[in-house]
Amino acid sequence: MKKVITYGTFDMFHQGHYNIIKRAKEYGDYLIVGVTGDSYDVGRGKLSVHDSIATRINNVKNTGLADAIIVEEYLGQKISDIIKYDVDVFVIGDDWKGKFDHLKQYCDVVYLERTKNISSTQLREENFKQYNIGLIVDEPKDNQLIVESQKLSGFKVTSVFSESREVLDAFQEKYDIENAYRNLDAFWRDTDIVFVKCHLDKRADFIEQCLAHGKHVIADPPFSLDAKIHKHLYKVAKDNQVALIDNVKMVYVRIFIQLLWMTHAGMIGDIIRFNCSISKRDRSIVNLFDDLAALALCPVIKIMGKEYDAIEPNLVTSEDGIEYASITLKYPTGEASINIGNKIRVKEQLEIIGTEGTIRLKDNWWKSNYFELETTDGSEVKTYSMNFEGNGFCFLLSAMRTMLENNRTESMGLFPDESNTIVKILEYIHHNK
Ligand code: C2G
């Protein structure tokens, strides 16, 4: 019996998928179809898959052509499958031409011509809402937003606004966006979602204007250093039935969600100490301290909670502002410290010490793709990892799309009250400088 194997995601099942499965079957007597698992797809940057794995498997099954269906869960599984199922022929579309030649030492490799003029991407674009993203900037930098949004179906950066002509020209020189505006009314006409990427002094004002014009908003935290203004912005969002989301990417990345789960499920016992440090040498950014502190406070509030008893700030200031800060939040059963370095440098890391284990994220912890767990029982250090490229913004956008599809306006990444707690802490620090 000649065995054939082929693989795919088979999202939004279409004629191209049917054709390749049918033609693959003709290469032997028994056809195995591998359907990609969600984790595997996320790991390889395929974030736009719409159908659940059950639906995708069912669609393959309904062709009546597959003798067996398996799930592809990890990179390299194809070799194990070929050996395990004693496969004679591996078939795949010619969009992969040459990519699987290394399998020729195990079985025949056949690349078949792709069916023209049909694809899952095209079907997703035709069937689901497309969101135009507009950027409000005061620097010619996009923080990878444009590249990150290209990783997902459904989002396109179409407009940019800046009050400054020089910034706008420099931005356009670099990114060449369809529309560039210095007039907000024109800018709003073209956008569904606005990324407010500007310095803190203007942030709340732009956020409010966008929300009031019925635009969903993503903005860097803190939105304001005044907790009342922050609350008010959420009210404006609610009144206008639009979403307001903190640009905190880490809370949408699987590795952080896993870490959150482990700490909340008591897997490192009671948390007695949380240390988190960050520094950045960029004198041009106004209120850099507040942006860094807000970022460092996110994991603290997510993991330790909002109910701290006291704040103990220790600040080193100069005429340029806060140069270094160590802020300790006292909790009933433990404490959390964040160290923020501006001119004064600190080593970036995040450490959560529990009675039964310690979790560590090294270096750029806010975009880390792995963490280590060292348990107190003396067993080996375990590493939890997930590969992803870029800064993780595509995960935030992916969560946002789910929110909007379900008419939900509040993020479950960083909840509004968690975001407000961060602003309250910063407000307290500034009042007690
Ligand atoms: N295909 C095709 N014609 C199309 C679209 C897709 O022949 N118009 C083929 C692809 O070449 C692939 C199969 O259908 O062989 C499944 O395509 P996808 O669902 O896009 O899956 P893909 O990402 O190509 O996964 O391990 C996964 C595999 O390596 C391929």
XYZ file of N, CA and C in Angstrom, residues 47-241:
585
model
N -1.330 34.268 12.495
C -2.204 34.710 13.593
C -3.631 34.989 13.157
N -3.884 34.890 11.867
C -5.206 35.291 11.385
C -6.159 34.130 11.189
N -5.739 32.935 11.589
C -6.593 31.768 11.352
C -7.947 31.992 12.013
N -9.010 31.830 11.244
C -10.341 32.133 11.757
C -11.036 30.903 12.331
N -11.034 29.800 11.578
C -11.799 28.620 12.002
C -11.084 27.862 13.126
N -11.880 27.278 14.000
C -11.293 26.467 15.076
C -10.697 25.205 14.465
N -9.856 24.566 15.225
C -9.237 23.340 14.707
C -10.310 22.278 14.429
N -11.354 22.248 15.242
C -12.421 21.256 15.043
C -13.096 21.491 13.689
N -13.368 22.760 13.376
C -14.000 23.088 12.090
C -13.080 22.716 10.940
N -11.788 23.027 11.104
C -10.848 22.771 10.009
C -10.699 21.261 9.756
N -10.673 20.504 10.850
C -10.582 19.037 10.704
C -11.853 18.505 10.035
N -12.988 19.013 10.489
C -14.276 18.577 9.945
C -14.372 18.832 8.451
N -13.867 19.996 8.025
C -13.916 20.331 6.603
C -13.068 19.373 5.782
N -11.916 18.989 6.334
C -11.066 18.013 5.633
C -11.790 16.665 5.594
N -12.407 16.312 6.713
C -13.123 15.040 6.806
C -14.261 14.973 5.780
N -14.973 16.121 5.645
C -16.122 16.172 4.744
C -15.771 15.996 3.270
N -14.480 16.103 2.932
C -14.105 15.842 1.536
C -14.280 14.356 1.231
N -14.255 13.537 2.276
C -14.375 12.088 2.088
C -13.108 11.490 1.472
N -12.042 12.284 1.395
C -10.829 11.825 0.716
C -9.731 11.374 1.678
N -9.778 11.858 2.904
C -8.706 11.546 3.860
C -8.984 10.210 4.544
N -7.975 9.329 4.533
C -8.127 8.053 5.247
C -7.790 8.237 6.719
N -6.930 9.217 6.985
C -6.592 9.539 8.389
C -6.309 11.032 8.476
N -6.686 11.617 9.625
C -6.378 13.040 9.845
C -5.567 13.133 11.135
N -4.468 13.861 11.068
C -3.659 14.045 12.279
C -3.490 15.550 12.525
N -3.032 15.904 13.720
C -2.810 17.316 14.026
C -1.305 17.579 14.022
N -0.898 18.641 13.331
C 0.519 19.021 13.301
C 0.752 20.010 14.441
N 1.551 19.582 15.416
C 1.670 20.388 16.632
C 3.000 21.106 16.809
N 4.024 20.672 16.098
C 5.324 21.304 16.320
C 6.192 21.280 15.069
N 7.148 22.188 15.057
C 8.104 22.295 13.957
C 8.917 21.010 13.892
N 8.998 20.415 12.712
C 9.793 19.196 12.577
C 8.977 17.928 12.699
N 7.691 18.084 13.009
C 6.840 16.897 13.198
C 6.716 16.081 11.911
N 6.906 16.755 10.774
C 6.731 16.061 9.485
C 7.654 14.837 9.407
N 8.894 14.998 9.902
C 9.832 13.861 9.861
C 9.302 12.714 10.733
N 8.873 13.049 11.944
C 8.356 11.999 12.845
C 7.142 11.318 12.212
N 6.268 12.104 11.575
C 5.055 11.535 10.970
C 5.404 10.576 9.830
N 6.379 11.006 8.992
C 6.755 10.171 7.835
C 7.279 8.818 8.329
N 8.075 8.875 9.397
C 8.616 7.623 9.960
C 7.501 6.818 10.631
N 6.725 7.519 11.465
C 5.680 6.834 12.256
C 4.622 6.153 11.385
N 4.217 6.848 10.312
C 3.141 6.288 9.470
C 3.688 5.594 8.223
N 5.012 5.471 8.145
C 5.655 4.780 7.028
C 5.185 5.347 5.679
N 5.359 6.665 5.534
C 4.839 7.398 4.375
C 5.759 7.243 3.162
N 5.130 7.102 1.960
C 5.913 6.983 0.724
C 6.035 8.306 -0.025
N 4.963 9.124 0.023
C 4.978 10.375 -0.745
C 4.500 11.547 0.119
N 5.245 12.626 0.065
C 4.855 13.865 0.746
C 4.414 14.852 -0.338
N 3.185 15.382 -0.205
C 2.646 16.302 -1.220
C 2.349 17.656 -0.586
N 2.704 18.716 -1.295
C 2.416 20.071 -0.799
C 2.309 21.026 -1.996
N 1.664 22.174 -1.817
C 1.504 23.142 -2.908
C 2.826 23.780 -3.300
N 2.881 24.273 -4.552
C 4.174 24.785 -5.035
C 4.522 26.174 -4.487
N 3.654 26.717 -3.614
C 4.080 27.933 -2.907
C 5.219 27.571 -1.936
N 5.379 26.286 -1.682
C 6.437 25.803 -0.788
C 7.613 25.202 -1.562
N 7.633 25.411 -2.875
C 8.637 24.745 -3.739
C 10.065 24.862 -3.179
N 10.727 23.749 -3.033
C 12.116 23.714 -2.561
C 12.238 23.671 -1.047
N 11.165 24.086 -0.355
C 11.260 24.224 1.112
C 11.294 22.874 1.842
N 10.784 21.831 1.158
C 10.726 20.531 1.834
C 11.623 19.487 1.161
N 12.606 19.978 0.391
C 13.504 19.041 -0.306
C 14.275 18.151 0.673
N 14.495 18.656 1.887
C 15.244 17.859 2.868
C 14.486 16.588 3.286
N 13.187 16.521 2.918
C 12.421 15.310 3.263
C 12.659 14.181 2.262
N 13.383 14.511 1.168
C 13.597 13.511 0.103
C 14.387 12.299 0.585
N 15.124 12.452 1.698
C 15.850 11.283 2.216
C 14.919 10.299 2.932
N 13.677 10.741 3.166
C 12.720 9.846 3.851
C 11.665 9.279 2.897
N 11.255 10.098 1.893
C 10.182 9.674 0.978
C 10.205 10.557 -0.271
N 9.312 10.289 -1.228
C 9.222 11.170 -2.408
C 8.582 12.488 -1.975
N 9.045 13.566 -2.595
C 8.458 14.879 -2.282
C 7.878 15.451 -3.568
N 6.583 15.791 -3.546
C 5.917 16.298 -4.748
C 5.334 17.683 -4.459
N 5.677 18.653 -5.314
C 5.071 19.984 -5.194
C 4.026 20.113 -6.291
N 2.789 20.395 -5.904
C 1.713 20.521 -6.903
C 1.345 21.980 -7.115
N 0.966 22.301 -8.333
C 0.614 23.692 -8.646
C -0.571 24.143 -7.803
N -0.451 25.330 -7.238
C -1.543 25.900 -6.424
C -2.717 26.267 -7.309
N -3.927 26.173 -6.780
C -5.106 26.636 -7.516
C -5.059 28.169 -7.530
N -5.278 28.723 -8.703
C -5.140 30.184 -8.834
C -6.372 30.925 -8.314
N -6.157 32.170 -7.967
C -7.226 33.129 -7.622
C -8.108 32.744 -6.436
N -7.584 31.963 -5.527
C -8.343 31.707 -4.293
C -7.359 31.506 -3.144
N -7.678 32.088 -2.020
C -6.837 31.879 -0.836
C -7.638 32.191 0.422
N -7.157 31.634 1.543
C -7.832 31.881 2.826
C -7.771 33.368 3.158
N -6.627 33.996 2.858
C -6.458 35.431 3.159
C -7.527 36.237 2.434
N -7.698 35.925 1.143
C -8.691 36.643 0.334
C -10.093 36.438 0.919
N -10.413 35.211 1.303
C -11.755 34.936 1.849
C -11.982 35.651 3.174
N -10.920 35.705 3.995
C -11.061 36.414 5.273
C -11.312 37.886 5.010
N -10.593 38.446 4.036
C -10.773 39.876 3.740
C -12.164 40.154 3.201
N -12.703 39.204 2.413
C -14.045 39.412 1.843
C -15.142 39.225 2.887
N -14.895 38.348 3.849
C -15.966 37.987 4.776
C -15.960 38.725 6.108
N -14.848 39.325 6.454
C -14.774 39.984 7.765
C -14.399 41.443 7.627
N -14.804 42.193 8.642
C -14.561 43.634 8.601
C -13.061 43.933 8.560
N -12.715 44.922 7.756
C -11.334 45.372 7.679
C -11.228 46.689 8.452
N -10.217 46.817 9.254
C -10.059 48.033 10.059
C -8.909 48.887 9.533
N -9.222 50.150 9.310
C -8.173 51.096 8.936
C -7.591 51.704 10.199
N -6.283 51.641 10.320
C -5.625 52.208 11.503
C -4.996 53.542 11.123
N -5.186 54.521 11.986
C -4.538 55.821 11.808
C -3.577 56.050 12.963
N -2.465 56.702 12.677
C -1.485 56.982 13.732
C -1.433 58.470 14.015
N -1.424 58.814 15.293
C -1.141 60.199 15.664
C 0.269 60.194 16.234
N 1.168 60.904 15.588
C 2.571 60.832 16.009
C 3.166 62.217 16.253
N 4.163 62.265 17.122
C 4.939 63.494 17.242
C 6.424 63.219 17.068
N 6.692 62.016 16.552
C 8.062 61.647 16.187
C 7.986 60.769 14.944
N 9.008 60.798 14.112
C 8.937 59.951 12.907
C 9.308 58.501 13.192
N 8.586 57.890 14.156
C 8.850 56.496 14.546
C 7.515 55.790 14.703
N 7.428 54.541 14.331
C 6.135 53.847 14.455
C 6.167 52.688 15.442
N 7.331 52.426 16.056
C 7.480 51.290 16.982
C 7.008 49.976 16.375
N 7.335 49.774 15.127
C 7.032 48.518 14.405
C 5.556 48.265 14.179
N 4.721 49.247 14.447
C 3.279 49.042 14.301
C 2.904 48.621 12.882
N 3.538 49.252 11.911
C 3.154 48.972 10.518
C 3.497 47.525 10.145
N 4.698 47.105 10.498
C 5.116 45.723 10.208
C 4.237 44.733 10.973
N 3.967 45.043 12.230
C 3.189 44.127 13.067
C 1.759 43.981 12.531
N 1.160 45.075 12.068
C -0.228 44.990 11.590
C -0.303 44.207 10.278
N 0.835 44.144 9.558
C 0.829 43.372 8.309
C 0.815 41.862 8.557
N 1.071 41.465 9.809
C 1.079 40.029 10.115
C -0.332 39.467 10.239
N -1.326 40.353 10.279
C -2.708 39.935 10.509
C -3.605 40.358 9.362
N -4.580 39.501 9.035
C -5.596 39.959 8.085
C -6.494 40.915 8.851
N -7.063 41.861 8.163
C -8.100 42.689 8.778
C -7.648 44.049 9.249
N -6.330 44.294 9.267
C -5.847 45.598 9.717
C -4.910 46.205 8.676
N -5.050 47.509 8.485
C -4.140 48.184 7.571
C -3.893 49.586 8.093
N -2.643 49.974 8.181
C -2.340 51.350 8.579
C -2.527 52.217 7.331
N -3.529 53.079 7.373
C -3.851 53.854 6.158
C -3.572 55.344 6.297
N -3.491 55.842 7.558
C -3.342 57.293 7.716
C -2.391 57.632 8.845
N -1.790 58.802 8.700
C -0.951 59.310 9.781
C -1.256 60.787 9.964
N -1.286 61.205 11.221
C -1.519 62.613 11.538
C -0.379 63.104 12.419
N 0.087 64.312 12.139
C 1.002 64.969 13.063
C 0.762 66.469 12.991
N 0.928 67.116 14.126
C 0.779 68.576 14.133
C 1.953 69.233 13.427
N 3.073 68.501 13.403
C 4.292 69.096 12.849
C 4.534 68.637 11.412
N 4.723 69.604 10.533
C 4.976 69.262 9.123
C 6.274 68.464 8.989
N 7.334 68.882 9.746
C 8.620 68.169 9.634
C 8.466 66.702 10.033
N 7.744 66.478 11.135
C 7.567 65.095 11.603
C 6.806 64.303 10.543
N 5.762 64.906 10.017
C 4.939 64.224 9.018
C 5.775 63.866 7.780
N 6.574 64.829 7.329
C 7.413 64.581 6.147
C 8.425 63.474 6.437
N 9.052 63.561 7.608
C 10.063 62.548 7.961
C 9.404 61.176 8.104
N 8.196 61.158 8.667
C 7.475 59.888 8.847
C 7.146 59.288 7.481
N 6.642 60.121 6.597
C 6.256 59.652 5.262
C 7.455 59.182 4.454
N 8.558 59.861 4.636
C 9.785 59.466 3.951
C 10.149 58.032 4.320
N 9.909 57.709 5.585
C 10.286 56.392 6.096
C 9.241 55.317 5.768
N 7.963 55.654 5.940
C 6.929 54.611 5.876
C 5.969 54.703 4.678
N 5.849 55.879 4.094
C 5.009 56.064 2.916
C 3.583 55.528 3.096
N 2.858 56.095 4.035
C 1.460 55.716 4.308
C 0.551 56.387 3.267
N -0.577 55.730 2.984
C -1.514 56.241 1.963
C -1.892 57.717 2.172
N -2.300 58.054 3.406
C -2.766 59.415 3.672
C -1.994 60.046 4.826
N -1.551 61.274 4.615
C -0.869 62.002 5.695
C -1.639 63.299 5.940
N -1.945 63.562 7.209
C -2.791 64.721 7.513
C -2.202 65.604 8.592
N -2.550 66.910 8.488
C -2.341 67.809 9.628
C -3.681 68.340 10.089
N -4.727 67.787 9.508
C -6.090 68.195 9.846
C -6.812 66.975 10.423
N -7.251 67.105 11.681
C -7.831 65.935 12.345
C -9.156 65.489 11.720
N -9.970 66.431 11.251
C -11.264 66.049 10.677
C -11.077 65.131 9.461
N -10.108 65.473 8.644
C -9.840 64.638 7.462
C -9.281 63.285 7.906
N -8.425 63.318 8.910
C -7.793 62.091 9.439
C -8.861 61.107 9.934
N -9.845 61.636 10.681
C -10.869 60.755 11.245
C -11.732 60.085 10.188
N -11.950 60.775 9.089
C -12.794 60.205 8.032
C -12.243 58.865 7.554
N -10.919 58.705 7.605
C -10.283 57.512 7.034
C -9.944 56.423 8.042
N -10.272 56.631 9.312
C -9.781 55.653 10.293
C -10.888 55.029 11.140
N -10.667 53.777 11.536
C -11.575 53.094 12.480
C -10.905 53.008 13.839
N -9.587 52.807 13.808
C -8.815 52.665 15.047
C -7.686 53.692 15.004
N -7.476 54.385 16.120
C -6.367 55.336 16.149
C -5.336 54.870 17.183
N -4.097 54.846 16.770
C -3.014 54.609 17.715
C -2.456 55.980 18.083
N -2.698 56.373 19.341
C -2.203 57.673 19.794
C -0.787 57.447 20.314
N 0.166 57.814 19.491
C 1.568 57.532 19.832
C 2.287 58.866 20.010
N 1.902 59.547 21.078
C 2.539 60.854 21.274
C 2.918 61.011 22.742
N 3.673 62.043 23.011
C 4.158 62.266 24.366
C 2.994 62.520 25.325
N 3.283 62.251 26.572
C 2.256 62.281 27.613
C 1.504 63.612 27.720
N 2.184 64.719 27.497
C 1.514 66.014 27.696
C 0.310 66.220 26.768
N 0.300 65.559 25.620
C -0.826 65.733 24.689
C -1.706 64.478 24.593
N -1.280 63.420 25.242
C -1.905 62.113 25.034
C -3.390 62.110 25.374
N -3.733 62.552 26.592
C -5.131 62.471 27.040
C -6.039 63.281 26.115
N -5.550 64.424 25.680
C -6.356 65.286 24.823
C -6.649 64.602 23.475
N -5.623 64.044 22.874
C -5.846 63.338 21.601
C -6.759 62.127 21.806
N -6.519 61.388 22.896
C -7.341 60.194 23.148
C -8.808 60.611 23.222
N -9.077 61.653 23.999
C -10.471 62.074 24.185
C -11.113 62.488 22.864
N -10.373 63.254 22.069
C -10.930 63.694 20.782
C -11.264 62.497 19.884
N -10.350 61.528 19.863
C -10.588 60.351 19.009
C -11.802 59.571 19.479
N -11.882 59.358 20.795
C -13.012 58.599 21.346
C -14.319 59.320 21.046
N -14.315 60.629 21.241
C -15.525 61.420 21.022
C -15.958 61.364 19.554
N -15.016 61.098 18.666
C -15.363 60.956 17.246
C -15.668 59.505 16.877
N -15.864 58.686 17.904
C -16.289 57.309 17.662
C -15.181 56.394 17.156
N -13.934 56.735 17.482
C -12.811 55.889 17.038
C -12.323 55.026 18.195
N -11.990 53.781 17.887
C -11.341 52.944 18.898
C -9.919 53.480 19.062
N -9.423 53.399 20.298
C -8.095 53.987 20.549
C -7.155 52.996 21.244
N -5.931 52.969 20.742
C -4.841 52.277 21.442
C -3.850 53.387 21.791
N -3.395 53.413 23.046
C -2.434 54.456 23.425
C -1.471 53.912 24.468
N -0.287 54.514 24.499
C 0.685 54.095 25.509
C 0.191 54.483 26.892
N 0.411 53.610 27.887
C 0.105 54.018 29.249
C 1.258 54.842 29.814
N 1.013 55.758 30.714
C -0.301 56.152 31.251
C -0.980 57.131 30.275
N -2.297 57.057 30.232
C -3.016 57.995 29.362
C -2.900 59.412 29.922
N -2.772 59.474 31.260
C -2.687 60.768 31.947
C -2.022 60.509 33.293
N -1.566 61.568 33.949
C -1.045 61.384 35.310
C -2.115 61.748 36.325
N -3.324 61.950 35.852
C -4.448 62.303 36.724
C -5.477 61.170 36.631
N -5.662 60.463 37.740
C -6.552 59.298 37.722
C -7.987 59.670 37.354
N -8.390 60.911 37.681
C -9.765 61.344 37.334
C -9.909 61.480 35.814
N -8.883 62.075 35.189
C -8.926 62.216 33.724
C -8.926 60.826 33.081
N -8.113 59.945 33.636
C -8.042 58.573 33.131
C -9.416 57.907 33.180
N -10.109 58.056 34.299
C -11.462 57.476 34.459
C -12.413 58.089 33.445
N -12.278 59.413 33.308
C -13.148 60.146 32.381
C -12.982 59.614 30.944
N -11.743 59.311 30.567
C -11.505 58.807 29.204
C -12.255 57.490 28.975
N -12.236 56.629 29.990
C -12.975 55.373 29.864
C -14.480 55.616 29.752
N -14.932 56.676 30.429
C -16.365 57.005 30.349
C -16.704 57.477 28.932
N -15.833 58.312 28.379
C -16.064 58.787 27.008
C -16.083 57.588 26.051
N -15.174 56.647 26.280
C -15.129 55.442 25.429
C -16.445 54.677 25.544
N -16.918 54.527 26.774
C -18.149 53.776 27.018
C -19.343 54.476 26.369
N -19.424 55.796 26.576
C -20.532 56.573 26.014
C -20.570 56.461 24.490
N -19.395 56.378 23.899
C -19.338 56.322 22.431
C -19.222 54.889 21.901
N -19.335 53.934 22.836
C -19.266 52.503 22.498
C -18.042 52.139 21.642
